[in-house]
Amino acid sequence: MTKILFMGNVEGNYIKEFDAVVTKNKKDYVCLDQTAFYPLGGGQPSDTGVLKWDGKESIVKEVIKKGDSVKHIIEGEKPPVGTKVHAVLDWEPRYGHMKMHTAQHIISSIIFDNYGARTVGNQIHADYSRVDFHPVNFNDKDLELIESKFNELVTKNLPVKIYEEDRENIEKRIDQQRAHLDLLPSFVKRLRIIEIEGFDVCPCAGTHVRNTSEIPKIDKIKREAKGKDKTRIIYTLSN
Ligand SMILES: [Zn+2]
């Protein structure tokens, strides 16, 4: 079991380097007792970085979660079990994912509130992202509305909070469809919540920024029809 350092609160999302002990050393990966690397999943790419120990350094080229353990795929020498390592994340792409992922929550929320359409797929990248919505067909005027509402929201300096809450509680206080609670398997009883204060509450396992002021305005936004009543929104953020 690997302790995930970014899960409990939003400050954990800003851990750029950390110490850990190697608990497993297999063919092409190692496991650590704790990690701040984000494992591939939920439409967010894996983090990358390096592990340092005893004057040596190896590349963490991908991170994958399997059950309770997080596999750090290593390029180069792998530290043996019991080794204390110092891990450093490639911060620029990771911080890009944090901004993009929080931006995705904002776009999904604006579109649900204004068009009643739900997010049915998403893929975050550091430089651009896409989100699919259903049932909806946007025109250019709609894109202008989404962009202006987004740009207004990110200037409001809204705090972003991360915490755990019982599903039973959260179901009583927020719209189940808006937060996709109706799509979660019934055995999931406790949720990790991402709350953009006064605007959006949504369960999510990804990494996010601590305040909307860290998110740049939309640079480009476009749409693509993806079949009946399904539209893809593709966006980039200004630097
Ligand atoms: Zn998220």
PDB file of C-alpha atoms and ligand atoms in Angstrom:
ATOM      1  CA  MET A   1       0.000   0.000   0.000  1.00  0.00           C
ATOM      2  CA  THR A   2       1.380   3.369  -1.036  1.00  0.00           C
ATOM      3  CA  LYS A   3       0.475   6.550   0.851  1.00  0.00           C
ATOM      4  CA  ILE A   4      -0.694   9.113  -1.708  1.00  0.00           C
ATOM      5  CA  LEU A   5       0.556  12.532  -0.619  1.00  0.00           C
ATOM      6  CA  PHE A   6      -1.723  14.683  -2.805  1.00  0.00           C
ATOM      7  CA  MET A   7      -5.024  13.095  -1.765  1.00  0.00           C
ATOM      8  CA  GLY A   8      -5.934  14.572   1.639  1.00  0.00           C
ATOM      9  CA  ASN A   9      -5.933  18.319   1.028  1.00  0.00           C
ATOM     10  CA  VAL A  10      -5.123  20.839  -1.683  1.00  0.00           C
ATOM     11  CA  GLU A  11      -1.686  21.704  -0.239  1.00  0.00           C
ATOM     12  CA  GLY A  12      -0.600  18.123  -0.948  1.00  0.00           C
ATOM     13  CA  ASN A  13      -1.049  18.929  -4.631  1.00  0.00           C
ATOM     14  CA  TYR A  14       1.926  21.303  -4.396  1.00  0.00           C
ATOM     15  CA  ILE A  15       4.471  18.743  -3.157  1.00  0.00           C
ATOM     16  CA  LYS A  16       7.226  18.966  -5.779  1.00  0.00           C
ATOM     17  CA  GLU A  17       9.745  16.706  -4.031  1.00  0.00           C
ATOM     18  CA  PHE A  18       9.630  14.190  -1.206  1.00  0.00           C
ATOM     19  CA  ASP A  19      11.565  11.433   0.560  1.00  0.00           C
ATOM     20  CA  ALA A  20      10.414   7.824   0.470  1.00  0.00           C
ATOM     21  CA  VAL A  21      11.568   4.252   1.040  1.00  0.00           C
ATOM     22  CA  VAL A  22      11.553   1.623  -1.727  1.00  0.00           C
ATOM     23  CA  THR A  23       9.134  -1.191  -0.819  1.00  0.00           C
ATOM     24  CA  LYS A  24       9.223  -3.199  -4.034  1.00  0.00           C
ATOM     25  CA  ASN A  25      11.729  -3.607  -6.878  1.00  0.00           C
ATOM     26  CA  LYS A  26      10.441  -5.468  -9.934  1.00  0.00           C
ATOM     27  CA  LYS A  27      11.458  -5.859 -13.589  1.00  0.00           C
ATOM     28  CA  ASP A  28      10.831  -2.279 -14.719  1.00  0.00           C
ATOM     29  CA  TYR A  29       9.295  -0.530 -11.717  1.00  0.00           C
ATOM     30  CA  VAL A  30       9.627   0.267  -8.030  1.00  0.00           C
ATOM     31  CA  CYS A  31       6.990   0.928  -5.367  1.00  0.00           C
ATOM     32  CA  LEU A  32       7.543   3.451  -2.567  1.00  0.00           C
ATOM     33  CA  ASP A  33       6.011   3.724   0.909  1.00  0.00           C
ATOM     34  CA  GLN A  34       4.618   7.119  -0.124  1.00  0.00           C
ATOM     35  CA  THR A  35       4.406   9.119  -3.315  1.00  0.00           C
ATOM     36  CA  ALA A  36       3.410  12.527  -4.701  1.00  0.00           C
ATOM     37  CA  PHE A  37       3.541  11.299  -8.326  1.00  0.00           C
ATOM     38  CA  TYR A  38       0.112  11.290  -9.979  1.00  0.00           C
ATOM     39  CA  PRO A  39      -0.592   7.901 -11.592  1.00  0.00           C
ATOM     40  CA  LEU A  40      -2.208   7.864 -15.051  1.00  0.00           C
ATOM     41  CA  GLY A  41      -5.987   7.919 -14.877  1.00  0.00           C
ATOM     42  CA  GLY A  42      -9.214   9.914 -14.904  1.00  0.00           C
ATOM     43  CA  GLY A  43      -8.195  11.700 -18.102  1.00  0.00           C
ATOM     44  CA  GLN A  44      -5.034  13.118 -16.489  1.00  0.00           C
ATOM     45  CA  PRO A  45      -1.564  12.013 -17.671  1.00  0.00           C
ATOM     46  CA  SER A  46       0.964  10.403 -15.341  1.00  0.00           C
ATOM     47  CA  ASP A  47       3.600  12.580 -13.699  1.00  0.00           C
ATOM     48  CA  THR A  48       7.262  12.099 -14.549  1.00  0.00           C
ATOM     49  CA  GLY A  49      10.425  13.002 -12.647  1.00  0.00           C
ATOM     50  CA  VAL A  50      13.509  11.471 -11.053  1.00  0.00           C
ATOM     51  CA  LEU A  51      14.551   9.336  -8.079  1.00  0.00           C
ATOM     52  CA  LYS A  52      17.885  10.166  -6.408  1.00  0.00           C
ATOM     53  CA  TRP A  53      19.847   8.002  -3.963  1.00  0.00           C
ATOM     54  CA  ASP A  54      23.529   7.397  -3.044  1.00  0.00           C
ATOM     55  CA  GLY A  55      24.739   9.832  -5.728  1.00  0.00           C
ATOM     56  CA  LYS A  56      22.688   8.015  -8.363  1.00  0.00           C
ATOM     57  CA  GLU A  57      19.706   9.242 -10.351  1.00  0.00           C
ATOM     58  CA  SER A  58      17.083   7.461 -12.449  1.00  0.00           C
ATOM     59  CA  ILE A  59      14.153   8.684 -14.494  1.00  0.00           C
ATOM     60  CA  VAL A  60      10.551   8.010 -13.479  1.00  0.00           C
ATOM     61  CA  LYS A  61       9.053   7.818 -16.948  1.00  0.00           C
ATOM     62  CA  GLU A  62       5.518   6.778 -16.053  1.00  0.00           C
ATOM     63  CA  VAL A  63       3.429   6.067 -12.950  1.00  0.00           C
ATOM     64  CA  ILE A  64       0.566   3.554 -12.859  1.00  0.00           C
ATOM     65  CA  LYS A  65      -1.806   2.595 -10.064  1.00  0.00           C
ATOM     66  CA  LYS A  66      -2.642  -1.088  -9.634  1.00  0.00           C
ATOM     67  CA  GLY A  67      -4.945  -1.830  -6.705  1.00  0.00           C
ATOM     68  CA  ASP A  68      -3.382  -0.327  -3.588  1.00  0.00           C
ATOM     69  CA  SER A  69       0.108   0.060  -5.012  1.00  0.00           C
ATOM     70  CA  VAL A  70       1.600   2.729  -7.235  1.00  0.00           C
ATOM     71  CA  LYS A  71       4.165   1.507  -9.768  1.00  0.00           C
ATOM     72  CA  HIS A  72       6.923   3.953 -10.706  1.00  0.00           C
ATOM     73  CA  ILE A  73       8.256   2.787 -14.095  1.00  0.00           C
ATOM     74  CA  ILE A  74      11.980   3.447 -14.047  1.00  0.00           C
ATOM     75  CA  GLU A  75      14.447   4.157 -16.854  1.00  0.00           C
ATOM     76  CA  GLY A  76      17.942   3.322 -15.649  1.00  0.00           C
ATOM     77  CA  GLU A  77      19.090   1.656 -12.451  1.00  0.00           C
ATOM     78  CA  LYS A  78      16.419   0.777  -9.893  1.00  0.00           C
ATOM     79  CA  PRO A  79      17.102   1.393  -6.195  1.00  0.00           C
ATOM     80  CA  PRO A  80      16.904  -1.826  -4.111  1.00  0.00           C
ATOM     81  CA  VAL A  81      14.160  -2.463  -1.526  1.00  0.00           C
ATOM     82  CA  GLY A  82      14.838  -0.525   1.687  1.00  0.00           C
ATOM     83  CA  THR A  83      16.704   2.329  -0.058  1.00  0.00           C
ATOM     84  CA  LYS A  84      15.816   5.869   1.015  1.00  0.00           C
ATOM     85  CA  VAL A  85      15.234   7.897  -2.136  1.00  0.00           C
ATOM     86  CA  HIS A  86      14.620  11.565  -2.826  1.00  0.00           C
ATOM     87  CA  ALA A  87      12.016  12.042  -5.541  1.00  0.00           C
ATOM     88  CA  VAL A  88      11.566  15.159  -7.660  1.00  0.00           C
ATOM     89  CA  LEU A  89       8.586  15.726  -9.937  1.00  0.00           C
ATOM     90  CA  ASP A  90       8.793  17.420 -13.353  1.00  0.00           C
ATOM     91  CA  TRP A  91       6.840  20.390 -12.035  1.00  0.00           C
ATOM     92  CA  GLU A  92       6.047  22.329 -15.195  1.00  0.00           C
ATOM     93  CA  PRO A  93       3.849  19.688 -16.885  1.00  0.00           C
ATOM     94  CA  ARG A  94       2.301  18.674 -13.563  1.00  0.00           C
ATOM     95  CA  TYR A  95       1.356  22.256 -12.656  1.00  0.00           C
ATOM     96  CA  GLY A  96      -0.059  22.565 -16.181  1.00  0.00           C
ATOM     97  CA  HIS A  97      -2.264  19.530 -15.482  1.00  0.00           C
ATOM     98  CA  MET A  98      -3.437  21.078 -12.188  1.00  0.00           C
ATOM     99  CA  LYS A  99      -4.521  24.279 -13.934  1.00  0.00           C
ATOM    100  CA  MET A 100      -6.112  22.402 -16.824  1.00  0.00           C
ATOM    101  CA  HIS A 101      -7.927  19.955 -14.563  1.00  0.00           C
ATOM    102  CA  THR A 102      -9.414  22.698 -12.389  1.00  0.00           C
ATOM    103  CA  ALA A 103     -10.337  24.543 -15.610  1.00  0.00           C
ATOM    104  CA  GLN A 104     -12.166  21.407 -16.753  1.00  0.00           C
ATOM    105  CA  HIS A 105     -14.287  21.421 -13.584  1.00  0.00           C
ATOM    106  CA  ILE A 106     -15.210  25.058 -14.309  1.00  0.00           C
ATOM    107  CA  ILE A 107     -16.115  24.401 -17.963  1.00  0.00           C
ATOM    108  CA  SER A 108     -18.135  21.283 -17.060  1.00  0.00           C
ATOM    109  CA  SER A 109     -19.999  23.241 -14.405  1.00  0.00           C
ATOM    110  CA  ILE A 110     -20.761  26.213 -16.709  1.00  0.00           C
ATOM    111  CA  ILE A 111     -22.063  23.858 -19.392  1.00  0.00           C
ATOM    112  CA  PHE A 112     -24.235  21.851 -16.995  1.00  0.00           C
ATOM    113  CA  ASP A 113     -25.739  25.029 -15.534  1.00  0.00           C
ATOM    114  CA  ASN A 114     -26.400  26.706 -18.893  1.00  0.00           C
ATOM    115  CA  TYR A 115     -27.218  23.780 -21.183  1.00  0.00           C
ATOM    116  CA  GLY A 116     -28.035  20.841 -18.891  1.00  0.00           C
ATOM    117  CA  ALA A 117     -25.391  18.766 -20.694  1.00  0.00           C
ATOM    118  CA  ARG A 118     -23.159  16.336 -18.843  1.00  0.00           C
ATOM    119  CA  THR A 119     -19.464  15.616 -19.160  1.00  0.00           C
ATOM    120  CA  VAL A 120     -19.084  12.201 -20.790  1.00  0.00           C
ATOM    121  CA  GLY A 121     -15.320  12.160 -21.401  1.00  0.00           C
ATOM    122  CA  ASN A 122     -12.226  14.258 -20.899  1.00  0.00           C
ATOM    123  CA  GLN A 123      -8.504  14.260 -21.575  1.00  0.00           C
ATOM    124  CA  ILE A 124      -6.219  16.783 -19.927  1.00  0.00           C
ATOM    125  CA  HIS A 125      -2.824  17.790 -21.336  1.00  0.00           C
ATOM    126  CA  ALA A 126      -0.489  20.512 -20.093  1.00  0.00           C
ATOM    127  CA  ASP A 127      -0.947  22.543 -23.305  1.00  0.00           C
ATOM    128  CA  TYR A 128      -4.532  21.770 -24.362  1.00  0.00           C
ATOM    129  CA  SER A 129      -7.486  19.723 -23.127  1.00  0.00           C
ATOM    130  CA  ARG A 130     -10.737  18.333 -24.429  1.00  0.00           C
ATOM    131  CA  VAL A 131     -14.067  17.593 -22.785  1.00  0.00           C
ATOM    132  CA  ASP A 132     -17.054  15.815 -24.362  1.00  0.00           C
ATOM    133  CA  PHE A 133     -20.633  16.833 -23.556  1.00  0.00           C
ATOM    134  CA  HIS A 134     -23.996  15.170 -24.089  1.00  0.00           C
ATOM    135  CA  PRO A 135     -26.744  15.903 -25.038  1.00  0.00           C
ATOM    136  CA  VAL A 136     -25.858  19.224 -26.662  1.00  0.00           C
ATOM    137  CA  ASN A 137     -24.915  20.893 -29.960  1.00  0.00           C
ATOM    138  CA  PHE A 138     -22.995  24.141 -29.520  1.00  0.00           C
ATOM    139  CA  ASN A 139     -22.746  26.991 -32.003  1.00  0.00           C
ATOM    140  CA  ASP A 140     -20.146  29.784 -32.068  1.00  0.00           C
ATOM    141  CA  LYS A 141     -22.291  32.036 -29.855  1.00  0.00           C
ATOM    142  CA  ASP A 142     -22.366  29.291 -27.225  1.00  0.00           C
ATOM    143  CA  LEU A 143     -18.565  29.110 -27.268  1.00  0.00           C
ATOM    144  CA  GLU A 144     -18.412  32.875 -26.676  1.00  0.00           C
ATOM    145  CA  LEU A 145     -20.751  32.523 -23.707  1.00  0.00           C
ATOM    146  CA  ILE A 146     -18.736  29.643 -22.208  1.00  0.00           C
ATOM    147  CA  GLU A 147     -15.480  31.548 -22.693  1.00  0.00           C
ATOM    148  CA  SER A 148     -16.764  34.771 -21.140  1.00  0.00           C
ATOM    149  CA  LYS A 149     -18.276  32.969 -18.133  1.00  0.00           C
ATOM    150  CA  PHE A 150     -15.024  31.041 -17.649  1.00  0.00           C
ATOM    151  CA  ASN A 151     -12.872  34.179 -17.881  1.00  0.00           C
ATOM    152  CA  GLU A 152     -15.095  35.972 -15.391  1.00  0.00           C
ATOM    153  CA  LEU A 153     -14.991  33.051 -12.945  1.00  0.00           C
ATOM    154  CA  VAL A 154     -11.188  32.690 -12.862  1.00  0.00           C
ATOM    155  CA  THR A 155     -10.772  36.351 -11.871  1.00  0.00           C
ATOM    156  CA  LYS A 156     -12.940  35.855  -8.770  1.00  0.00           C
ATOM    157  CA  ASN A 157     -10.113  34.380  -6.665  1.00  0.00           C
ATOM    158  CA  LEU A 158     -12.269  31.486  -5.453  1.00  0.00           C
ATOM    159  CA  PRO A 159     -10.480  29.077  -3.076  1.00  0.00           C
ATOM    160  CA  VAL A 160     -10.396  25.418  -4.130  1.00  0.00           C
ATOM    161  CA  LYS A 161     -10.718  22.923  -1.276  1.00  0.00           C
ATOM    162  CA  ILE A 162     -10.072  19.181  -1.223  1.00  0.00           C
ATOM    163  CA  TYR A 163     -11.531  16.941   1.492  1.00  0.00           C
ATOM    164  CA  GLU A 164     -13.228  13.617   2.092  1.00  0.00           C
ATOM    165  CA  GLU A 165     -16.925  13.283   2.835  1.00  0.00           C
ATOM    166  CA  ASP A 166     -19.421  10.421   3.219  1.00  0.00           C
ATOM    167  CA  ARG A 167     -21.399   9.854   0.045  1.00  0.00           C
ATOM    168  CA  GLU A 168     -24.597   9.831   2.076  1.00  0.00           C
ATOM    169  CA  ASN A 169     -23.949  13.422   3.227  1.00  0.00           C
ATOM    170  CA  ILE A 170     -22.886  14.772  -0.126  1.00  0.00           C
ATOM    171  CA  GLU A 171     -25.953  13.251  -1.823  1.00  0.00           C
ATOM    172  CA  LYS A 172     -28.158  15.320   0.475  1.00  0.00           C
ATOM    173  CA  ARG A 173     -26.531  18.655  -0.284  1.00  0.00           C
ATOM    174  CA  ILE A 174     -25.715  18.683  -3.992  1.00  0.00           C
ATOM    175  CA  ASP A 175     -27.356  17.819  -7.329  1.00  0.00           C
ATOM    176  CA  GLN A 176     -26.465  14.194  -8.070  1.00  0.00           C
ATOM    177  CA  GLN A 177     -26.357  14.636 -11.844  1.00  0.00           C
ATOM    178  CA  ARG A 178     -24.334  17.835 -11.665  1.00  0.00           C
ATOM    179  CA  ALA A 179     -21.675  16.014  -9.619  1.00  0.00           C
ATOM    180  CA  HIS A 180     -22.054  12.659 -11.430  1.00  0.00           C
ATOM    181  CA  LEU A 181     -22.858  10.888  -8.155  1.00  0.00           C
ATOM    182  CA  ASP A 182     -25.398   8.709  -9.987  1.00  0.00           C
ATOM    183  CA  LEU A 183     -22.574   7.209 -12.083  1.00  0.00           C
ATOM    184  CA  LEU A 184     -20.420   6.066  -9.153  1.00  0.00           C
ATOM    185  CA  PRO A 185     -20.628   2.375  -8.233  1.00  0.00           C
ATOM    186  CA  SER A 186     -22.827   1.745  -5.182  1.00  0.00           C
ATOM    187  CA  PHE A 187     -19.950   0.284  -3.119  1.00  0.00           C
ATOM    188  CA  VAL A 188     -18.198   3.683  -3.081  1.00  0.00           C
ATOM    189  CA  LYS A 189     -19.242   5.164   0.266  1.00  0.00           C
ATOM    190  CA  ARG A 190     -16.617   7.828   0.891  1.00  0.00           C
ATOM    191  CA  LEU A 191     -15.672  10.452  -1.670  1.00  0.00           C
ATOM    192  CA  ARG A 192     -12.781  12.808  -2.279  1.00  0.00           C
ATOM    193  CA  ILE A 193     -14.410  16.135  -2.988  1.00  0.00           C
ATOM    194  CA  ILE A 194     -13.038  19.061  -4.995  1.00  0.00           C
ATOM    195  CA  GLU A 195     -14.922  22.226  -4.048  1.00  0.00           C
ATOM    196  CA  ILE A 196     -14.541  25.518  -5.870  1.00  0.00           C
ATOM    197  CA  GLU A 197     -15.985  27.687  -3.142  1.00  0.00           C
ATOM    198  CA  GLY A 198     -19.459  29.000  -3.887  1.00  0.00           C
ATOM    199  CA  PHE A 199     -19.420  27.538  -7.411  1.00  0.00           C
ATOM    200  CA  ASP A 200     -18.905  23.789  -7.770  1.00  0.00           C
ATOM    201  CA  VAL A 201     -18.657  20.589  -5.717  1.00  0.00           C
ATOM    202  CA  CYS A 202     -17.510  17.434  -7.496  1.00  0.00           C
ATOM    203  CA  PRO A 203     -15.861  14.127  -6.541  1.00  0.00           C
ATOM    204  CA  CYS A 204     -12.520  13.656  -8.330  1.00  0.00           C
ATOM    205  CA  ALA A 205      -9.157  11.949  -7.715  1.00  0.00           C
ATOM    206  CA  GLY A 206      -7.004  14.303  -9.806  1.00  0.00           C
ATOM    207  CA  THR A 207      -4.691  17.179  -8.907  1.00  0.00           C
ATOM    208  CA  HIS A 208      -5.971  20.763  -8.752  1.00  0.00           C
ATOM    209  CA  VAL A 209      -4.847  24.312  -7.943  1.00  0.00           C
ATOM    210  CA  ARG A 210      -5.675  25.986  -4.614  1.00  0.00           C
ATOM    211  CA  ASN A 211      -7.333  29.106  -6.046  1.00  0.00           C
ATOM    212  CA  THR A 212      -9.022  29.959  -9.358  1.00  0.00           C
ATOM    213  CA  SER A 213      -6.707  32.980  -9.661  1.00  0.00           C
ATOM    214  CA  GLU A 214      -3.923  30.545 -10.656  1.00  0.00           C
ATOM    215  CA  ILE A 215      -5.869  29.562 -13.791  1.00  0.00           C
ATOM    216  CA  PRO A 216      -5.210  31.710 -16.865  1.00  0.00           C
ATOM    217  CA  LYS A 217      -8.063  32.858 -19.092  1.00  0.00           C
ATOM    218  CA  ILE A 218      -9.053  30.773 -22.112  1.00  0.00           C
ATOM    219  CA  ASP A 219      -6.771  31.421 -25.068  1.00  0.00           C
ATOM    220  CA  LYS A 220      -8.544  29.350 -27.742  1.00  0.00           C
ATOM    221  CA  ILE A 221     -11.769  27.362 -27.586  1.00  0.00           C
ATOM    222  CA  LYS A 222     -13.305  25.310 -30.389  1.00  0.00           C
ATOM    223  CA  ARG A 223     -15.942  22.652 -30.894  1.00  0.00           C
ATOM    224  CA  GLU A 224     -16.183  19.370 -32.776  1.00  0.00           C
ATOM    225  CA  ALA A 225     -19.332  17.341 -33.378  1.00  0.00           C
ATOM    226  CA  LYS A 226     -18.772  13.803 -32.051  1.00  0.00           C
ATOM    227  CA  GLY A 227     -21.951  12.063 -33.177  1.00  0.00           C
ATOM    228  CA  LYS A 228     -25.596  12.564 -32.262  1.00  0.00           C
ATOM    229  CA  ASP A 229     -26.014  15.342 -29.686  1.00  0.00           C
ATOM    230  CA  LYS A 230     -22.420  14.941 -28.514  1.00  0.00           C
ATOM    231  CA  THR A 231     -20.002  17.847 -28.757  1.00  0.00           C
ATOM    232  CA  ARG A 232     -16.312  18.047 -27.917  1.00  0.00           C
ATOM    233  CA  ILE A 233     -14.885  21.275 -26.533  1.00  0.00           C
ATOM    234  CA  ILE A 234     -11.141  21.771 -27.024  1.00  0.00           C
ATOM    235  CA  TYR A 235      -9.424  24.602 -25.168  1.00  0.00           C
ATOM    236  CA  THR A 236      -6.055  26.143 -24.454  1.00  0.00           C
ATOM    237  CA  LEU A 237      -5.201  28.598 -21.681  1.00  0.00           C
ATOM    238  CA  SER A 238      -3.218  31.838 -22.001  1.00  0.00           C
ATOM    239  CA  ASN A 239       0.221  31.912 -20.416  1.00  0.00           C
TER     240      ASN A 239
HETATM  241 ZN    ZN B   1     -10.722  16.979 -11.036  1.00  0.00          ZN
END
